[in-house]
CSV table of C-alpha atoms in Angstrom, one decimal:
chain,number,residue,atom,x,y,z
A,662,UNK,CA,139.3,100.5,106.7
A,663,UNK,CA,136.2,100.7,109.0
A,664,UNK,CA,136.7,102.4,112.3
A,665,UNK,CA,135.3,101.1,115.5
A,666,UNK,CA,133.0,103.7,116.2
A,667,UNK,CA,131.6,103.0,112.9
A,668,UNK,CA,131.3,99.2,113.4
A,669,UNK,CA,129.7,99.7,116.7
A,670,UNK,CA,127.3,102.0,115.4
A,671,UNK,CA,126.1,99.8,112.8
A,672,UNK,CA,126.1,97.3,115.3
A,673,UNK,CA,123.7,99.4,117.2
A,674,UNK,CA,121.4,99.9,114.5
A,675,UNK,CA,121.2,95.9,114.0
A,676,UNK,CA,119.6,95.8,117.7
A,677,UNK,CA,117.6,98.6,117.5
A,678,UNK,CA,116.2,97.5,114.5
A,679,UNK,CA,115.9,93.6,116.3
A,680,UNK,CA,113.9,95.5,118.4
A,681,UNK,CA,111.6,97.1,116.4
A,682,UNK,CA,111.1,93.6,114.5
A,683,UNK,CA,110.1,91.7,117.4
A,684,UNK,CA,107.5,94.2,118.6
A,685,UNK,CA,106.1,94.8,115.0
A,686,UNK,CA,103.1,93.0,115.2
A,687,UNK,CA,102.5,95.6,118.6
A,688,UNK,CA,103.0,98.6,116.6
A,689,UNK,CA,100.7,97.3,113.3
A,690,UNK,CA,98.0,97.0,115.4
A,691,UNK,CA,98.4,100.0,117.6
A,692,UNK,CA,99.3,102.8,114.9
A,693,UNK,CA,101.7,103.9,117.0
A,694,UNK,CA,104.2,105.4,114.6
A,695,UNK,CA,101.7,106.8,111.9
A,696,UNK,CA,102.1,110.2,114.0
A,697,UNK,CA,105.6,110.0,113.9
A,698,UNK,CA,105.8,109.3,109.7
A,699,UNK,CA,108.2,111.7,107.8
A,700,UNK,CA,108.6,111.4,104.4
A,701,UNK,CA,111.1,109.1,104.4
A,702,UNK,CA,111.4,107.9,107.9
A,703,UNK,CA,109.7,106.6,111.0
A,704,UNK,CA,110.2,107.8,114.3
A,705,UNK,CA,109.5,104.5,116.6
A,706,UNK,CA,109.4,104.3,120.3
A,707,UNK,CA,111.2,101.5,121.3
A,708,UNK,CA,112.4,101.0,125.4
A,709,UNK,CA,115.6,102.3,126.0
A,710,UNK,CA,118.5,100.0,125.6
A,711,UNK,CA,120.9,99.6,128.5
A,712,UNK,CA,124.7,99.2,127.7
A,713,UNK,CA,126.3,96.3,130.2
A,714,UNK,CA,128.5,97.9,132.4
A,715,UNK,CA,130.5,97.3,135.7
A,716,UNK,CA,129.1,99.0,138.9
A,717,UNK,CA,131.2,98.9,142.2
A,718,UNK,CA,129.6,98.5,145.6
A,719,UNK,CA,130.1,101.2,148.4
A,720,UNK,CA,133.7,100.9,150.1
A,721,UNK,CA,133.8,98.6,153.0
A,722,UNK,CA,130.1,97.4,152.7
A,723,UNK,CA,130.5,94.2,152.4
A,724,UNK,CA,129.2,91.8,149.2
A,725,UNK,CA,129.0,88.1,148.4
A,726,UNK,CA,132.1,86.1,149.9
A,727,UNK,CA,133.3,89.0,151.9
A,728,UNK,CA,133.1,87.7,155.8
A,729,UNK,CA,131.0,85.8,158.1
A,730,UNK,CA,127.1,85.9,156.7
A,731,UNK,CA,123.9,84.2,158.6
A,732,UNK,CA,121.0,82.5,156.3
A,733,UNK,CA,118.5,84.6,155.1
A,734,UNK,CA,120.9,87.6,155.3
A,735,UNK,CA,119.9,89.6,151.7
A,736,UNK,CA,122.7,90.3,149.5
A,737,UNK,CA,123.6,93.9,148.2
A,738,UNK,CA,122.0,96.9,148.7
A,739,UNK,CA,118.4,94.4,150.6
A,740,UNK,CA,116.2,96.3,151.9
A,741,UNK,CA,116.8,99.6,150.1
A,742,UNK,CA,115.8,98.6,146.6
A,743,UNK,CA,112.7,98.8,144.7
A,744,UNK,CA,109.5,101.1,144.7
A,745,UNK,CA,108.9,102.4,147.9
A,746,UNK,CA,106.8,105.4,149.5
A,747,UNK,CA,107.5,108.5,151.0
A,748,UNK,CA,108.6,111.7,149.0
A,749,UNK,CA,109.5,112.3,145.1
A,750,UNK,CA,112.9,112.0,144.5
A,751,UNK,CA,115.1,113.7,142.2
A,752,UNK,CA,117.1,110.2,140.4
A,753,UNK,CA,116.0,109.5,137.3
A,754,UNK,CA,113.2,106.6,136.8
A,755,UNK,CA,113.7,103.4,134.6
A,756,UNK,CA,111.9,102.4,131.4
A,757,UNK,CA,112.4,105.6,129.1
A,758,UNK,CA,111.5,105.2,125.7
A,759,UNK,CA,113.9,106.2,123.3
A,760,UNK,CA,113.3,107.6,119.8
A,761,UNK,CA,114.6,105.9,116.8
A,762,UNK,CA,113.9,106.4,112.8
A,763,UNK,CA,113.7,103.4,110.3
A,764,UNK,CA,113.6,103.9,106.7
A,765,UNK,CA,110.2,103.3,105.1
A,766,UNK,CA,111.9,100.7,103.0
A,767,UNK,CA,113.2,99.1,106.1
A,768,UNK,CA,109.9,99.1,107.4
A,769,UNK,CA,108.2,97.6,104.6
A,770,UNK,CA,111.1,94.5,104.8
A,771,UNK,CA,110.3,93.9,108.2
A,772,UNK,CA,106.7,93.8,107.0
A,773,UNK,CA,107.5,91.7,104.7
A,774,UNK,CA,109.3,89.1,106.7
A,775,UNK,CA,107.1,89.1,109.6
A,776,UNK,CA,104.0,88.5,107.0
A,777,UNK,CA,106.2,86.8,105.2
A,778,UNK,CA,104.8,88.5,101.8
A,779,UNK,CA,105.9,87.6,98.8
A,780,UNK,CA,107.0,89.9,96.7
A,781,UNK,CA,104.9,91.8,93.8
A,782,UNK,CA,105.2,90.7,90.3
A,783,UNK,CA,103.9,93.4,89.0
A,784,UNK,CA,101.9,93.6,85.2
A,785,UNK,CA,101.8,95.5,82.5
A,786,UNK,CA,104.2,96.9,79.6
A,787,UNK,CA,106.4,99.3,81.8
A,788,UNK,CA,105.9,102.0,79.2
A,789,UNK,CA,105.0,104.7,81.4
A,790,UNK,CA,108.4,106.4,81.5
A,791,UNK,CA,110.0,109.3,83.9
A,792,UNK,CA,112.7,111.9,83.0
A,793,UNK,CA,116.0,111.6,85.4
A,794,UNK,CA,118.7,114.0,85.0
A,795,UNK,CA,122.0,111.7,85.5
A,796,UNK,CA,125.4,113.7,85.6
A,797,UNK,CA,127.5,111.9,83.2
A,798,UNK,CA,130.4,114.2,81.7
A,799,UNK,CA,132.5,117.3,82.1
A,800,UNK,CA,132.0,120.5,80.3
A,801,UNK,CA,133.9,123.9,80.7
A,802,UNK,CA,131.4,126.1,81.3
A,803,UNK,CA,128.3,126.2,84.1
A,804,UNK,CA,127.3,127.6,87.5
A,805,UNK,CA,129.1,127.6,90.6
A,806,UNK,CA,127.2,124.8,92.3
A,807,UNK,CA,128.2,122.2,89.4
A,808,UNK,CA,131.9,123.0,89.6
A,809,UNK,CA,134.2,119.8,89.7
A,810,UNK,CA,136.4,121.1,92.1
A,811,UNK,CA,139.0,118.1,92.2
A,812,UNK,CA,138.8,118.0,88.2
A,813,UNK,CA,139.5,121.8,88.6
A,814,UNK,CA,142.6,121.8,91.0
A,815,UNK,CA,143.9,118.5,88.8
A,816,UNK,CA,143.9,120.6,85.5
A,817,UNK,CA,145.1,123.8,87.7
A,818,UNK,CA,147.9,121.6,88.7
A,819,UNK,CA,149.1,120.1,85.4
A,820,UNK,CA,149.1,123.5,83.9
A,821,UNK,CA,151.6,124.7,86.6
A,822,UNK,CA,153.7,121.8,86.2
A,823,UNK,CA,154.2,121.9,82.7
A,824,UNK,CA,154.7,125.9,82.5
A,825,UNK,CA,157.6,124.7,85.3
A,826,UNK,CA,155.7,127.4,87.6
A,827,UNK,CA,154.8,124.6,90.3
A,828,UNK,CA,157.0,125.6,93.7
A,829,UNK,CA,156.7,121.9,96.1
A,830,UNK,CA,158.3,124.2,98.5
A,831,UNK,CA,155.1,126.5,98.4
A,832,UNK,CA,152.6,124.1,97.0
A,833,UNK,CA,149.9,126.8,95.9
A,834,UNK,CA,147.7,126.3,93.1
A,835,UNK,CA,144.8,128.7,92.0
A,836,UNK,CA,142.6,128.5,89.3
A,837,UNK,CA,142.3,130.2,86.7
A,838,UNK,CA,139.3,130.7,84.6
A,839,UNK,CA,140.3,128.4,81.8
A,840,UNK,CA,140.7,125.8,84.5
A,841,UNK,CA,137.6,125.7,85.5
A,842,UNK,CA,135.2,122.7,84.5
A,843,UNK,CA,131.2,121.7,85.4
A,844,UNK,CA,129.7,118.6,85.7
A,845,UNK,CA,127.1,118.1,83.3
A,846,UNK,CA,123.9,115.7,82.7
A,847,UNK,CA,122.3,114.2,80.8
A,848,UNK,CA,118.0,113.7,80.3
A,849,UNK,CA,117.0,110.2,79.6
A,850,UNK,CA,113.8,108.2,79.8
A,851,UNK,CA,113.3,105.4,82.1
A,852,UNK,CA,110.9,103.3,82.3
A,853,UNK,CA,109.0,102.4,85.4
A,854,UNK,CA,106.3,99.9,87.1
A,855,UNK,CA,103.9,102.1,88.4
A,856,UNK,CA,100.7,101.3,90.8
A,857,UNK,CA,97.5,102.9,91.4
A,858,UNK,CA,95.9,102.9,94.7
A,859,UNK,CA,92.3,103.5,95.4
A,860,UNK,CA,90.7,103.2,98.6
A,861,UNK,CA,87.2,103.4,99.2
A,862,UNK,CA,85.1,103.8,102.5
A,863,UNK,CA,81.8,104.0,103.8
A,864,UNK,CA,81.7,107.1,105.7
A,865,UNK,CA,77.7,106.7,106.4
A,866,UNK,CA,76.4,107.3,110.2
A,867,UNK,CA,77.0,103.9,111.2
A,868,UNK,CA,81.0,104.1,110.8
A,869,UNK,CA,82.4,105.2,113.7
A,870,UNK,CA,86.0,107.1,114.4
A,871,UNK,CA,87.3,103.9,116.0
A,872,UNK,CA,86.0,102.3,112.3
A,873,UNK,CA,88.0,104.9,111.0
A,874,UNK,CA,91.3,104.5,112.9
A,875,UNK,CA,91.3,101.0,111.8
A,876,UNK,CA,91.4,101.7,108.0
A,877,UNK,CA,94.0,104.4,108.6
A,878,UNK,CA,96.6,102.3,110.7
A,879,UNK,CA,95.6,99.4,108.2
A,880,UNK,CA,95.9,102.0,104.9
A,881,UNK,CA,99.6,103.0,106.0
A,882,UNK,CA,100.8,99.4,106.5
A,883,UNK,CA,99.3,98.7,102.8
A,884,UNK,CA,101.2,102.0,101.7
A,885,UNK,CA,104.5,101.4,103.1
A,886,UNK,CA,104.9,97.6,101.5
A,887,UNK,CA,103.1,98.8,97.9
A,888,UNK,CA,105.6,101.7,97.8
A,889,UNK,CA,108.7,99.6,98.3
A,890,UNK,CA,107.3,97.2,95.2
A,891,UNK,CA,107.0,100.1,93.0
A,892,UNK,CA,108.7,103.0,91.3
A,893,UNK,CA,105.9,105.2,91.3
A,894,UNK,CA,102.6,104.9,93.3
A,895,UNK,CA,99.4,107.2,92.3
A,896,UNK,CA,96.9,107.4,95.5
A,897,UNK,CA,93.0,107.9,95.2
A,898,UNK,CA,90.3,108.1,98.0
A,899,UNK,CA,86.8,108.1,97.6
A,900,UNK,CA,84.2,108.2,100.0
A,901,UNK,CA,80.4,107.9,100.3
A,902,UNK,CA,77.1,107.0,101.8
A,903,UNK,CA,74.1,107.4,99.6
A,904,UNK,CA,76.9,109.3,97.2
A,905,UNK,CA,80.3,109.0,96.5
A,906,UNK,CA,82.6,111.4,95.6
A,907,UNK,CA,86.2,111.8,95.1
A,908,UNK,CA,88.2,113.5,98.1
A,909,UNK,CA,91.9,113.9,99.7
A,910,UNK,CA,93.5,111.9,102.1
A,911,UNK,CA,92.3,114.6,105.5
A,912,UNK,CA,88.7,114.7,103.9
A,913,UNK,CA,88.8,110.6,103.6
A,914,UNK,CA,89.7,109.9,107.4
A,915,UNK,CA,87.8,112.7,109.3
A,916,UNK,CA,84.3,113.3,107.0
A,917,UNK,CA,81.2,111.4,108.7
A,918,UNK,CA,77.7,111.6,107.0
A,919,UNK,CA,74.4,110.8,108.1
A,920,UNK,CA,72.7,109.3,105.1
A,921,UNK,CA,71.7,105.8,103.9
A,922,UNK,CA,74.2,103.4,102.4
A,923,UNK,CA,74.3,103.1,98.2
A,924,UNK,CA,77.8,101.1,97.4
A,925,UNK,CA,77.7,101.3,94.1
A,926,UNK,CA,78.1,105.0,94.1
A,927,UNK,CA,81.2,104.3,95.1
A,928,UNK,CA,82.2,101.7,92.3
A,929,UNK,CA,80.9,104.2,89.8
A,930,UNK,CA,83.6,107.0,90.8
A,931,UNK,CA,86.1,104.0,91.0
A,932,UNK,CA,85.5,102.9,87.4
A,933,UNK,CA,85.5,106.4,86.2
A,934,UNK,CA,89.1,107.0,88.4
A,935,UNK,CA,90.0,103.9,86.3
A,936,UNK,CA,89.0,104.8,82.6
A,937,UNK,CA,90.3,108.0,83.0
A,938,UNK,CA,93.6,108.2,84.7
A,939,UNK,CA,94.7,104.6,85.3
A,940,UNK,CA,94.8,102.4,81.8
A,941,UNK,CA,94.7,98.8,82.7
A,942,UNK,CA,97.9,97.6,80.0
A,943,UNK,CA,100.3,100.2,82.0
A,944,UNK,CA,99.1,100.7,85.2
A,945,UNK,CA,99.2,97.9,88.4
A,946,UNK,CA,95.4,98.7,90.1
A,947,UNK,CA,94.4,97.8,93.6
A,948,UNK,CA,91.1,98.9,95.5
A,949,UNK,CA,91.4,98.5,99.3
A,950,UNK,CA,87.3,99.0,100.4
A,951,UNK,CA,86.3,99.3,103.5
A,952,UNK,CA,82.8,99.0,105.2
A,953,UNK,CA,80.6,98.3,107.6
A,954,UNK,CA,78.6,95.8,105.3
A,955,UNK,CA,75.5,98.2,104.9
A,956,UNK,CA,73.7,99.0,101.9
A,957,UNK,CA,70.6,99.4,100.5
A,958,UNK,CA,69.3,95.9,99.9
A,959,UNK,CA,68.5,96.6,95.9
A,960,UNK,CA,71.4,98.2,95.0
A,961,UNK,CA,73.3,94.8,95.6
A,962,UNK,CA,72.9,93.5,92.0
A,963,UNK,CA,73.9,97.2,90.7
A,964,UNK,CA,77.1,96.9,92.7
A,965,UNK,CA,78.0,92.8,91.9
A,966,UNK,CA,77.5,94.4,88.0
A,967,UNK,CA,80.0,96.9,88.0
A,968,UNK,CA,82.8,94.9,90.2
A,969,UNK,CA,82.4,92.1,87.9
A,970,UNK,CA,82.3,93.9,84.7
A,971,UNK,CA,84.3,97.0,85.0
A,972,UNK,CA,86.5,96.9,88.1
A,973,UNK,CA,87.9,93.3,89.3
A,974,UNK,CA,89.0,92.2,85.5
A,975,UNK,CA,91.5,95.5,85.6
A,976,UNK,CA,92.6,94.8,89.0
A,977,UNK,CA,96.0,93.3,90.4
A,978,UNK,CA,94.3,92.5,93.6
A,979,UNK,CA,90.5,94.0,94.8
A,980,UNK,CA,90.3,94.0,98.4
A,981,UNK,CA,87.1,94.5,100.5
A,982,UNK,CA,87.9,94.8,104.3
A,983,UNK,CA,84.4,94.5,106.0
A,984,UNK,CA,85.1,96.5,109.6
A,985,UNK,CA,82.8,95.6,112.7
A,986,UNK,CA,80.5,98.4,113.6
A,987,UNK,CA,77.6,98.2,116.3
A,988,UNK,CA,75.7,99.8,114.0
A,989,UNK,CA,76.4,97.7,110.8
A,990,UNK,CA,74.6,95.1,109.1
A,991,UNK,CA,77.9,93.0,108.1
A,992,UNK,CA,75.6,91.6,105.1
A,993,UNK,CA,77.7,92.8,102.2
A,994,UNK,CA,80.6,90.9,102.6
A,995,UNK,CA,77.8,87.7,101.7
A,996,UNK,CA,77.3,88.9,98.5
A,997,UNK,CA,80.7,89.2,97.5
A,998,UNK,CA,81.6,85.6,98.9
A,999,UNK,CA,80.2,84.3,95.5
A,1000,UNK,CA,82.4,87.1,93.5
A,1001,UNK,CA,85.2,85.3,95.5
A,1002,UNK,CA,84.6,82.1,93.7
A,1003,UNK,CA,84.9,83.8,90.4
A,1004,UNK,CA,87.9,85.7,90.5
A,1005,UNK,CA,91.3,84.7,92.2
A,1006,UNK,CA,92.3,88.8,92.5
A,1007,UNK,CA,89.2,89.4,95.3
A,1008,UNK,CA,90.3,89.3,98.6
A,1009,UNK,CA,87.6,89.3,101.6
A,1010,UNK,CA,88.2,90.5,104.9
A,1011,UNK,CA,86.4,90.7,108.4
A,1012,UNK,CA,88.3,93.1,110.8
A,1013,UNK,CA,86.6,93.1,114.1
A,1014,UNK,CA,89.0,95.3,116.0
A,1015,UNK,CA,93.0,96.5,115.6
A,1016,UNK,CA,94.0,92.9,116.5
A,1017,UNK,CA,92.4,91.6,113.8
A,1018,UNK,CA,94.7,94.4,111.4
A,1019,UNK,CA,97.1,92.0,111.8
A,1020,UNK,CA,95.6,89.3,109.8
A,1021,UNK,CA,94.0,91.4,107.5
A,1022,UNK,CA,96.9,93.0,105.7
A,1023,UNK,CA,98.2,89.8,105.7
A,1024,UNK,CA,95.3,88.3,103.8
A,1025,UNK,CA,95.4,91.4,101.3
A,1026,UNK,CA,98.7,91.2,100.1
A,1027,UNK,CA,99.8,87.6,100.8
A,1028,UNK,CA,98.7,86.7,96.9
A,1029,UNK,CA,102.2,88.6,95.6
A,1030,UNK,CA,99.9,90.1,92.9
């Protein structure tokens, strides 16, 4: 039987979480939780939620239908409410933010229904496998933090009983060491659907930080809804400018060249990510790119030759996200408008500020592949 506290707790966490749903589209385009990301839970802001409550007036102050009244007379407390000037106060203000977590997975749901994504059907043979340790019977032997301690006191208890030692007048049972018993497991292998994530960005002189903060608040959203599609997600990053090179996720967001702009650099390191660690029969592949649109006008036909040959046909889903810079050209994302046409996995995107975020995610993973 449910208690009432219990009940109005989950109750509770059905507004809270109304809350967070209705101002999602706010906090996608803001980042304002990345900051607050655990590893299984975001903190969110949300505004404080007041519980309805009675409030009496003042004794003998008067109030609606109590005595004679003249028009225009104001009601309540008049004159003495709202913002006023003179000194600081010592009340409490109004509009506190309170802190709440949500799963990841919840997150990703409401991500889901506010995109309204459908979900992954992911690819592949599901032969990569994991071990998992599941406790399944009871042995007699083990450590001390895998005794069964009910199984214990049960066998404890039958052994007093039937030696006609058991007192209900001075129910005490200890254990001896034969009564003891341990849980035990056992190893199997499990298959699972696994993805690989590579994301690629320009990080040439004409990508600003605010570039940057874009393709982190987007990267995050894309994380959260991959991760709830899939057992097991493997991450790559790789930068470059007139070279690419394979980094970590602190060296992706925060390193800023000078150089000139050679994009297929960067498809080179992606196909090699791909032949080496990712085979396309077991692994799910998606490469999120993200640029300004620059690049050295003859390495255009280099770059269309290795997407169409050695990345896009092992891909669930290719996404280029083409970023607005005052710097940038914004002439790449042309050339891959014709790469569109060929393949049904390439997904185009023009982000011209966080608004736009938005729409982009939606458009990335609004295929279900």
């Amino acid at each position: 039987m449910s208690r009432n506290i219990d009940q109005d707790l989950s109750r509770f966490k059905d507004i809270v979480r109304g809350k967070v749903r209705r101002q999602l589209r706010k906090y996608i385009t803001h980042g304002e939780m990345i900051g607050r990301k655990g590893r299984d839970y975001v903190s969110i802001p949300v505004p404080n939620i007041e519980i309805p409550h009675f409030q009496h007036g003042q004794k003998g102050a008067g109030g609606v239908g109590q005595g004679d009244g003249d028009v225009g007379q104001p009601i309540g407390r008049g004159q003495d409410d709202g913002d006023g000037q003179g000194q600081a106060g010592d009340q409490p203000g109004s509009g506190h933010l309170r802190e709440v977590e949500v799963t990841l997975d919840e997150l990703a749901e409401m991500l889901g229904q506010e995109l309204e994504l459908p979900r992954i059907e992911p690819k592949g043979k599901n032969n990569i496998t994991t071990k998992k340790d599941r406790y399944t019977s009871i042995r007699t032997t083990g450590p001390n933090s895998l005794r069964h301690l009910k199984r214990t006191y049960k066998k404890a208890l039958r052994r007093l009983i039937a030696s006609d030692d058991y007192d209900p007048q001075r129910p005490v049972i200890i254990p001896t060491r034969d009564d003891q018993l341990y849980r035990s497991w056992k190893t199997t292998d499990e298959p699972e659907t696994n993805a690989a994530v590579i994301y690629v960005m320009d990080v040439s002189g004409s990508m600003t930080d605010d570039q940057k903060e874009i393709v982190r608040i987007e990267a995050f959203w894309i994380d959260t809804w991959l991760q709830n599609q899939y057992d097991g997600i493997e991450t790559r990053y790789v930068i470059h400018d007139a070279v690419a090179r394979e980094v970590d996720e602190d060296t992706f967001y925060h390193t800023r060249e000078s150089g000139g702009t050679r994009i297929s650099s960067a498809y080179n390191v992606v196909n090699s990510l791909i032949q080496r660690d990712f085979n396309p029969t077991d692994w799910n592949i998606y490469v999120f790119q993200f640029s300004d649109g620059d690049n050295w006008g003859e390495d255009n036909r280099d770059c269309l030759e290795i997407l169409t040959e050695n990345i896009i046909p092992h891909c669930n889903l290719f996404c280029y996200g083409q970023v607005e810079s005052p710097y940038g050209s914004g002439e790449f994302i042309r050339e891959l408008q014709d790469v569109r046409e060929q393949f049904d996995n390439v997904v185009l995107s023009e982000i011209e500020n966080k608004e736009a975020i938005y729409d982009s995610i939606k458009s990335f993973l609004g295929k279900g592949k």
